[in-house]
Structures are given as C-alpha cells and as structure tokens.
PDB file of C-alpha atoms in Angstrom:
ATOM      1  CA  MET A   1      79.501  32.276 -36.072  1.00  0.00           C
ATOM      2  CA  SER A   2      80.348  34.753 -33.357  1.00  0.00           C
ATOM      3  CA  PRO A   3      80.190  38.472 -33.797  1.00  0.00           C
ATOM      4  CA  ILE A   4      83.525  40.215 -33.815  1.00  0.00           C
ATOM      5  CA  PRO A   5      83.803  42.232 -30.610  1.00  0.00           C
ATOM      6  CA  ALA A   6      83.889  45.943 -31.202  1.00  0.00           C
ATOM      7  CA  ALA A   7      87.225  47.677 -30.763  1.00  0.00           C
ATOM      8  CA  ALA A   8      87.919  48.161 -27.092  1.00  0.00           C
ATOM      9  CA  SER A   9      87.715  51.657 -25.675  1.00  0.00           C
ATOM     10  CA  PRO A  10      90.660  52.964 -23.636  1.00  0.00           C
ATOM     11  CA  GLY A  11      88.873  52.126 -20.387  1.00  0.00           C
ATOM     12  CA  ALA A  12      87.498  48.765 -21.554  1.00  0.00           C
ATOM     13  CA  PRO A  13      87.044  46.147 -18.836  1.00  0.00           C
ATOM     14  CA  ALA A  14      89.880  43.638 -18.526  1.00  0.00           C
ATOM     15  CA  ILE A  15      87.337  40.858 -18.908  1.00  0.00           C
ATOM     16  CA  ASP A  16      86.400  42.207 -22.358  1.00  0.00           C
ATOM     17  CA  LEU A  17      90.029  42.204 -23.466  1.00  0.00           C
ATOM     18  CA  ASP A  18      90.764  38.744 -22.123  1.00  0.00           C
ATOM     19  CA  GLN A  19      88.744  36.652 -24.616  1.00  0.00           C
ATOM     20  CA  PRO A  20      89.013  32.868 -25.082  1.00  0.00           C
ATOM     21  CA  ALA A  21      90.595  31.621 -28.289  1.00  0.00           C
ATOM     22  CA  ILE A  22      87.638  29.402 -29.143  1.00  0.00           C
ATOM     23  CA  VAL A  23      84.073  30.551 -28.758  1.00  0.00           C
ATOM     24  CA  ARG A  24      80.992  28.518 -29.662  1.00  0.00           C
ATOM     25  CA  THR A  25      77.441  29.779 -29.949  1.00  0.00           C
ATOM     26  CA  ALA A  26      74.231  28.314 -28.537  1.00  0.00           C
ATOM     27  CA  THR A  27      70.838  29.634 -29.620  1.00  0.00           C
ATOM     28  CA  PHE A  28      67.702  28.985 -27.568  1.00  0.00           C
ATOM     29  CA  ALA A  29      64.141  30.253 -27.317  1.00  0.00           C
ATOM     30  CA  LEU A  30      62.651  29.697 -23.874  1.00  0.00           C
ATOM     31  CA  GLY A  31      58.975  29.962 -24.601  1.00  0.00           C
TER      32      GLY A  31
ATOM     33  CA  VAL B   1      81.440  34.942 -22.838  1.00  0.00           C
ATOM     34  CA  ARG B   2      78.590  37.138 -23.991  1.00  0.00           C
ATOM     35  CA  THR B   3      74.850  37.076 -24.594  1.00  0.00           C
ATOM     36  CA  ARG B   4      72.341  38.860 -26.795  1.00  0.00           C
ATOM     37  CA  VAL B   5      68.632  38.642 -27.498  1.00  0.00           C
ATOM     38  CA  GLY B   6      66.934  38.706 -30.871  1.00  0.00           C
ATOM     39  CA  TYR B   7      64.645  36.982 -33.317  1.00  0.00           C
ATOM     40  CA  CYS B   8      65.188  33.673 -35.069  1.00  0.00           C
ATOM     41  CA  GLY B   9      63.561  30.914 -37.039  1.00  0.00           C
ATOM     42  CA  GLY B  10      61.222  32.878 -39.267  1.00  0.00           C
ATOM     43  CA  THR B  11      61.280  34.046 -42.843  1.00  0.00           C
ATOM     44  CA  LYS B  12      60.630  37.774 -42.393  1.00  0.00           C
ATOM     45  CA  THR B  13      63.581  39.988 -43.259  1.00  0.00           C
ATOM     46  CA  ALA B  14      64.759  42.484 -40.622  1.00  0.00           C
ATOM     47  CA  PRO B  15      62.113  41.715 -37.976  1.00  0.00           C
ATOM     48  CA  THR B  16      61.484  44.122 -35.110  1.00  0.00           C
ATOM     49  CA  TYR B  17      59.687  43.675 -31.791  1.00  0.00           C
ATOM     50  CA  HIS B  18      56.563  45.323 -33.195  1.00  0.00           C
ATOM     51  CA  SER B  19      56.831  43.589 -36.567  1.00  0.00           C
ATOM     52  CA  LEU B  20      58.105  40.159 -35.691  1.00  0.00           C
ATOM     53  CA  GLY B  21      56.556  38.153 -38.511  1.00  0.00           C
ATOM     54  CA  ASP B  22      57.020  34.424 -37.978  1.00  0.00           C
ATOM     55  CA  HIS B  23      60.132  34.693 -35.798  1.00  0.00           C
ATOM     56  CA  THR B  24      60.600  33.584 -32.187  1.00  0.00           C
ATOM     57  CA  GLU B  25      62.145  35.607 -29.364  1.00  0.00           C
ATOM     58  CA  THR B  26      65.563  34.059 -28.868  1.00  0.00           C
ATOM     59  CA  THR B  27      68.653  34.249 -26.668  1.00  0.00           C
ATOM     60  CA  GLU B  28      72.106  33.702 -28.079  1.00  0.00           C
ATOM     61  CA  ILE B  29      75.028  32.682 -25.894  1.00  0.00           C
ATOM     62  CA  ASP B  30      78.678  32.743 -26.947  1.00  0.00           C
ATOM     63  CA  PHE B  31      80.459  30.293 -24.659  1.00  0.00           C
ATOM     64  CA  ASP B  32      83.970  29.052 -24.034  1.00  0.00           C
ATOM     65  CA  PRO B  33      83.792  25.252 -24.508  1.00  0.00           C
ATOM     66  CA  SER B  34      86.782  24.796 -22.211  1.00  0.00           C
ATOM     67  CA  LYS B  35      84.682  26.282 -19.350  1.00  0.00           C
ATOM     68  CA  VAL B  36      81.169  25.067 -20.051  1.00  0.00           C
ATOM     69  CA  SER B  37      79.826  22.424 -22.418  1.00  0.00           C
ATOM     70  CA  TYR B  38      76.824  22.600 -24.727  1.00  0.00           C
ATOM     71  CA  ALA B  39      75.326  19.718 -22.741  1.00  0.00           C
ATOM     72  CA  GLU B  40      75.530  21.835 -19.570  1.00  0.00           C
ATOM     73  CA  LEU B  41      73.828  24.733 -21.357  1.00  0.00           C
ATOM     74  CA  LEU B  42      71.088  22.319 -22.431  1.00  0.00           C
ATOM     75  CA  ASP B  43      70.621  21.314 -18.785  1.00  0.00           C
ATOM     76  CA  VAL B  44      70.011  24.986 -17.972  1.00  0.00           C
ATOM     77  CA  PHE B  45      67.686  25.304 -20.984  1.00  0.00           C
ATOM     78  CA  TRP B  46      65.483  22.403 -19.856  1.00  0.00           C
ATOM     79  CA  ALA B  47      65.502  23.523 -16.218  1.00  0.00           C
ATOM     80  CA  THR B  48      64.608  27.195 -16.702  1.00  0.00           C
ATOM     81  CA  HIS B  49      61.317  27.016 -18.588  1.00  0.00           C
ATOM     82  CA  ASN B  50      58.394  24.660 -19.112  1.00  0.00           C
ATOM     83  CA  PRO B  51      59.095  22.841 -22.384  1.00  0.00           C
ATOM     84  CA  CYS B  52      55.883  20.819 -22.044  1.00  0.00           C
ATOM     85  CA  ALA B  53      53.610  23.851 -22.291  1.00  0.00           C
ATOM     86  CA  ARG B  54      51.673  24.322 -25.476  1.00  0.00           C
ATOM     87  CA  PRO B  55      53.381  27.278 -27.205  1.00  0.00           C
ATOM     88  CA  TYR B  56      51.415  30.450 -26.551  1.00  0.00           C
ATOM     89  CA  SER B  57      52.436  31.755 -29.970  1.00  0.00           C
ATOM     90  CA  ARG B  58      55.303  31.510 -32.440  1.00  0.00           C
ATOM     91  CA  GLN B  59      56.781  34.575 -30.718  1.00  0.00           C
ATOM     92  CA  TYR B  60      57.057  32.674 -27.428  1.00  0.00           C
ATOM     93  CA  ALA B  61      57.780  29.127 -28.595  1.00  0.00           C
ATOM     94  CA  SER B  62      60.367  26.801 -27.015  1.00  0.00           C
ATOM     95  CA  VAL B  63      63.023  26.112 -29.639  1.00  0.00           C
ATOM     96  CA  ILE B  64      66.597  24.852 -29.848  1.00  0.00           C
ATOM     97  CA  PHE B  65      68.407  26.171 -32.919  1.00  0.00           C
ATOM     98  CA  PHE B  66      71.333  23.799 -33.420  1.00  0.00           C
ATOM     99  CA  HIS B  67      74.537  25.024 -35.083  1.00  0.00           C
ATOM    100  CA  ASP B  68      76.049  21.656 -36.016  1.00  0.00           C
ATOM    101  CA  GLY B  69      75.480  17.911 -35.917  1.00  0.00           C
ATOM    102  CA  GLU B  70      76.815  17.517 -32.399  1.00  0.00           C
ATOM    103  CA  GLN B  71      74.447  20.171 -31.020  1.00  0.00           C
ATOM    104  CA  ARG B  72      71.573  18.479 -32.888  1.00  0.00           C
ATOM    105  CA  ARG B  73      72.464  15.088 -31.419  1.00  0.00           C
ATOM    106  CA  LEU B  74      72.700  16.433 -27.865  1.00  0.00           C
ATOM    107  CA  ALA B  75      69.451  18.391 -28.230  1.00  0.00           C
ATOM    108  CA  LEU B  76      67.548  15.314 -29.437  1.00  0.00           C
ATOM    109  CA  GLU B  77      69.114  13.033 -26.796  1.00  0.00           C
ATOM    110  CA  THR B  78      68.344  15.369 -23.927  1.00  0.00           C
ATOM    111  CA  LYS B  79      64.794  15.978 -25.202  1.00  0.00           C
ATOM    112  CA  THR B  80      64.181  12.216 -25.122  1.00  0.00           C
ATOM    113  CA  ARG B  81      65.741  12.048 -21.652  1.00  0.00           C
ATOM    114  CA  GLU B  82      63.582  14.918 -20.366  1.00  0.00           C
ATOM    115  CA  GLU B  83      60.388  13.391 -21.773  1.00  0.00           C
ATOM    116  CA  ALA B  84      61.175  10.104 -20.039  1.00  0.00           C
ATOM    117  CA  ARG B  85      62.022  11.859 -16.780  1.00  0.00           C
ATOM    118  CA  ARG B  86      58.884  13.993 -16.807  1.00  0.00           C
ATOM    119  CA  GLY B  87      56.581  11.382 -18.318  1.00  0.00           C
ATOM    120  CA  ARG B  88      55.151  14.086 -20.573  1.00  0.00           C
ATOM    121  CA  LYS B  89      55.542  15.114 -24.172  1.00  0.00           C
ATOM    122  CA  ILE B  90      57.850  18.058 -24.783  1.00  0.00           C
ATOM    123  CA  THR B  91      56.773  20.644 -27.370  1.00  0.00           C
ATOM    124  CA  THR B  92      60.251  22.092 -27.945  1.00  0.00           C
ATOM    125  CA  ASP B  93      61.206  22.340 -31.617  1.00  0.00           C
ATOM    126  CA  ILE B  94      64.752  21.348 -32.591  1.00  0.00           C
ATOM    127  CA  VAL B  95      65.647  23.050 -35.863  1.00  0.00           C
ATOM    128  CA  PRO B  96      68.785  24.104 -37.735  1.00  0.00           C
ATOM    129  CA  TYR B  97      70.099  27.582 -37.013  1.00  0.00           C
ATOM    130  CA  GLU B  98      69.830  29.804 -40.043  1.00  0.00           C
ATOM    131  CA  ARG B  99      69.970  33.443 -39.138  1.00  0.00           C
ATOM    132  CA  PHE B 100      69.723  35.467 -35.950  1.00  0.00           C
ATOM    133  CA  TRP B 101      68.367  38.995 -36.114  1.00  0.00           C
ATOM    134  CA  ILE B 102      69.564  41.000 -33.143  1.00  0.00           C
ATOM    135  CA  ALA B 103      66.811  42.775 -31.198  1.00  0.00           C
ATOM    136  CA  GLU B 104      66.585  46.498 -30.653  1.00  0.00           C
ATOM    137  CA  ASP B 105      69.100  47.987 -28.216  1.00  0.00           C
ATOM    138  CA  TYR B 106      66.487  48.595 -25.519  1.00  0.00           C
ATOM    139  CA  HIS B 107      65.935  44.814 -25.197  1.00  0.00           C
ATOM    140  CA  GLN B 108      69.610  44.013 -24.588  1.00  0.00           C
ATOM    141  CA  LYS B 109      71.012  43.567 -21.038  1.00  0.00           C
ATOM    142  CA  TYR B 110      67.580  43.926 -19.466  1.00  0.00           C
ATOM    143  CA  TYR B 111      68.625  43.927 -15.789  1.00  0.00           C
ATOM    144  CA  LEU B 112      71.561  46.252 -16.363  1.00  0.00           C
ATOM    145  CA  ARG B 113      69.256  48.724 -18.096  1.00  0.00           C
ATOM    146  CA  GLY B 114      67.285  48.863 -14.874  1.00  0.00           C
ATOM    147  CA  ASP B 115      70.201  50.339 -12.911  1.00  0.00           C
ATOM    148  CA  ASP B 116      70.958  53.892 -14.047  1.00  0.00           C
ATOM    149  CA  GLU B 117      74.222  54.179 -12.089  1.00  0.00           C
ATOM    150  CA  LEU B 118      75.782  50.997 -13.472  1.00  0.00           C
ATOM    151  CA  LEU B 119      74.425  51.737 -16.940  1.00  0.00           C
ATOM    152  CA  ARG B 120      76.167  55.124 -16.808  1.00  0.00           C
ATOM    153  CA  GLU B 121      79.429  53.340 -16.019  1.00  0.00           C
ATOM    154  CA  PHE B 122      78.972  51.170 -19.080  1.00  0.00           C
ATOM    155  CA  HIS B 123      78.334  54.221 -21.257  1.00  0.00           C
ATOM    156  CA  ARG B 124      81.870  55.210 -20.304  1.00  0.00           C
ATOM    157  CA  LEU B 125      83.369  51.717 -20.664  1.00  0.00           C
ATOM    158  CA  THR B 126      81.626  50.761 -23.926  1.00  0.00           C
ATOM    159  CA  PRO B 127      80.928  53.992 -25.821  1.00  0.00           C
ATOM    160  CA  THR B 128      79.043  52.398 -28.721  1.00  0.00           C
ATOM    161  CA  ASN B 129      75.872  50.311 -28.547  1.00  0.00           C
ATOM    162  CA  GLU B 130      77.633  47.519 -30.412  1.00  0.00           C
ATOM    163  CA  ALA B 131      80.450  47.437 -27.873  1.00  0.00           C
ATOM    164  CA  PHE B 132      77.903  47.410 -25.048  1.00  0.00           C
ATOM    165  CA  VAL B 133      75.871  44.524 -26.507  1.00  0.00           C
ATOM    166  CA  HIS B 134      79.013  42.458 -27.177  1.00  0.00           C
ATOM    167  CA  SER B 135      80.691  43.241 -23.849  1.00  0.00           C
ATOM    168  CA  THR B 136      81.497  40.265 -21.645  1.00  0.00           C
ATOM    169  CA  ALA B 137      81.537  42.576 -18.628  1.00  0.00           C
ATOM    170  CA  ALA B 138      78.045  43.867 -19.444  1.00  0.00           C
ATOM    171  CA  ALA B 139      76.758  40.276 -19.802  1.00  0.00           C
ATOM    172  CA  ARG B 140      78.315  39.348 -16.439  1.00  0.00           C
ATOM    173  CA  VAL B 141      76.924  42.395 -14.631  1.00  0.00           C
ATOM    174  CA  ASN B 142      73.506  41.773 -16.203  1.00  0.00           C
ATOM    175  CA  GLY B 143      73.641  38.204 -14.878  1.00  0.00           C
ATOM    176  CA  PHE B 144      74.719  39.346 -11.418  1.00  0.00           C
ATOM    177  CA  LEU B 145      71.862  41.880 -11.309  1.00  0.00           C
ATOM    178  CA  GLY B 146      69.453  39.133 -12.377  1.00  0.00           C
ATOM    179  CA  GLY B 147      70.509  37.127  -9.333  1.00  0.00           C
ATOM    180  CA  HIS B 148      72.534  34.550 -11.241  1.00  0.00           C
ATOM    181  CA  ALA B 149      75.952  34.961  -9.613  1.00  0.00           C
ATOM    182  CA  LEU B 150      77.685  31.718  -8.760  1.00  0.00           C
ATOM    183  CA  PRO B 151      79.310  31.700  -5.299  1.00  0.00           C
ATOM    184  CA  GLY B 152      82.626  33.546  -5.250  1.00  0.00           C
ATOM    185  CA  ARG B 153      82.304  34.755  -8.821  1.00  0.00           C
ATOM    186  CA  LEU B 154      81.774  38.426  -8.075  1.00  0.00           C
ATOM    187  CA  GLU B 155      84.762  38.445  -5.718  1.00  0.00           C
ATOM    188  CA  ARG B 156      86.905  36.777  -8.381  1.00  0.00           C
ATOM    189  CA  GLU B 157      85.751  38.709 -11.427  1.00  0.00           C
ATOM    190  CA  GLY B 158      84.621  42.011  -9.934  1.00  0.00           C
ATOM    191  CA  PRO B 159      88.018  43.707 -10.316  1.00  0.00           C
ATOM    192  CA  LYS B 160      88.077  42.810 -14.032  1.00  0.00           C
ATOM    193  CA  LEU B 161      84.704  44.381 -14.849  1.00  0.00           C
ATOM    194  CA  GLY B 162      86.078  47.917 -15.195  1.00  0.00           C
ATOM    195  CA  LEU B 163      83.642  49.389 -12.677  1.00  0.00           C
ATOM    196  CA  SER B 164      84.495  52.208 -10.279  1.00  0.00           C
ATOM    197  CA  PRO B 165      84.870  51.269  -6.592  1.00  0.00           C
ATOM    198  CA  GLU B 166      81.392  52.723  -6.061  1.00  0.00           C
ATOM    199  CA  GLY B 167      79.970  50.686  -8.948  1.00  0.00           C
ATOM    200  CA  LEU B 168      81.540  47.535  -7.597  1.00  0.00           C
ATOM    201  CA  ARG B 169      80.096  48.209  -4.135  1.00  0.00           C
ATOM    202  CA  ARG B 170      76.713  48.771  -5.731  1.00  0.00           C
ATOM    203  CA  LEU B 171      76.937  45.465  -7.577  1.00  0.00           C
ATOM    204  CA  ALA B 172      78.061  43.603  -4.444  1.00  0.00           C
ATOM    205  CA  ALA B 173      75.055  45.010  -2.588  1.00  0.00           C
ATOM    206  CA  TYR B 174      72.723  43.286  -5.078  1.00  0.00           C
ATOM    207  CA  GLY B 175      74.392  39.978  -4.306  1.00  0.00           C
ATOM    208  CA  ALA B 176      73.820  40.494  -0.608  1.00  0.00           C
ATOM    209  CA  ARG B 177      70.072  40.983  -1.036  1.00  0.00           C
TER     210      ARG B 177
END
C-alpha cells in the first residue's frame, strides 16, 4: 500500500507531479 | 519514488521515538518496478549494513518486512545466498509486513533537514508536512545530500526538483565535494 501523495502546491516540483503508474513498497530495518 | 522512516513489527499502538515499545526503526521505500527491482533493493539492503551482527536491541534489529509472496521468496533466497557468500550466519528476520507507523516529522529527510537554505525552499514547494514527507523531490535531494547521487543524475533531474537557481547551485556544490 502506498500513501496517496498530498495535493500538489502551485509551485510543486515537476518530479512530484510526474509519478509512475505502478508503485511498489519495500520495507527494511537496517540494524 | 519516495522514502519515509518509521516503526514496524511490534504490537504497540501509535509508537513514538521515546515510546517505541517492541517496534523496530524502519525505512520504507516506494519504488517504480519498471526502474528498479525488489531484488536490486535487496542487494542494497545486504550491502549497506552488517546483517551478521547480533541485534543490539529490537529497536535496531535487521529485518525484512515482505509485502507479498514474491518479496518473501526473494528475501529468503538472497539471505541463503549471502550466508553462503559470507560463510557466516545472518541474523536478519524475514517477517510479513503488517503495519508501518510513520516516525515524527523531525526524523524524516534527515540530510535535507541539515541544510537550512534547501529546507526553506521545500517549505515553499511542499507547504504541509505530509506533502514534504511524501515528496519525490525531497527524497531525491535528501539522497543527493547524503552523497548517494548516481553519476549524471543531478544534471538530469536537477531542473525537475523545483529548486531556485541558487538552490540548485547549492545542491550541485555538495556533489562536487
């Protein structure tokens, strides 16, 4: 489950707006 | 795509840094499987800490929380591979993901929080804490500041980060160090 990105602000970075269609999640604890 | 830190694996409801209960400090990574595979992320996992060390405490244990059967299979396979390669027993737990509790804001984007100028730019770009924590640009800049830029990446992605020309110059200067 991925969190739903918050609504973009008017000056939001292009990279925040340009999201992939499929996102997977990995969860790790590194000691 | 984005990263966040928090607490996972325990039974305590709503853990905090100072009241962690039986949880473990955890990193969560949202990734685009067309760009990077889970197996590649596992390679980074095994390479960036000592999974053979006896866990100092539950808080600082080495754990893979798998989200599905494929992640479980790859985690177990690569653990066996790493044990054979190292000739030592690995203490990493491989357990099903249940719930991730996001850590307090001041733990998120650690390196970026250490640069007041760039952080100020993100206050403008991502006005809410939630937007900041979930921002791909903030995750990228945090990675760059932590010294994890792949060659050519800043040049390629810099213009998309929303930073001012001064902010971008500042970020590039870190890469040159």
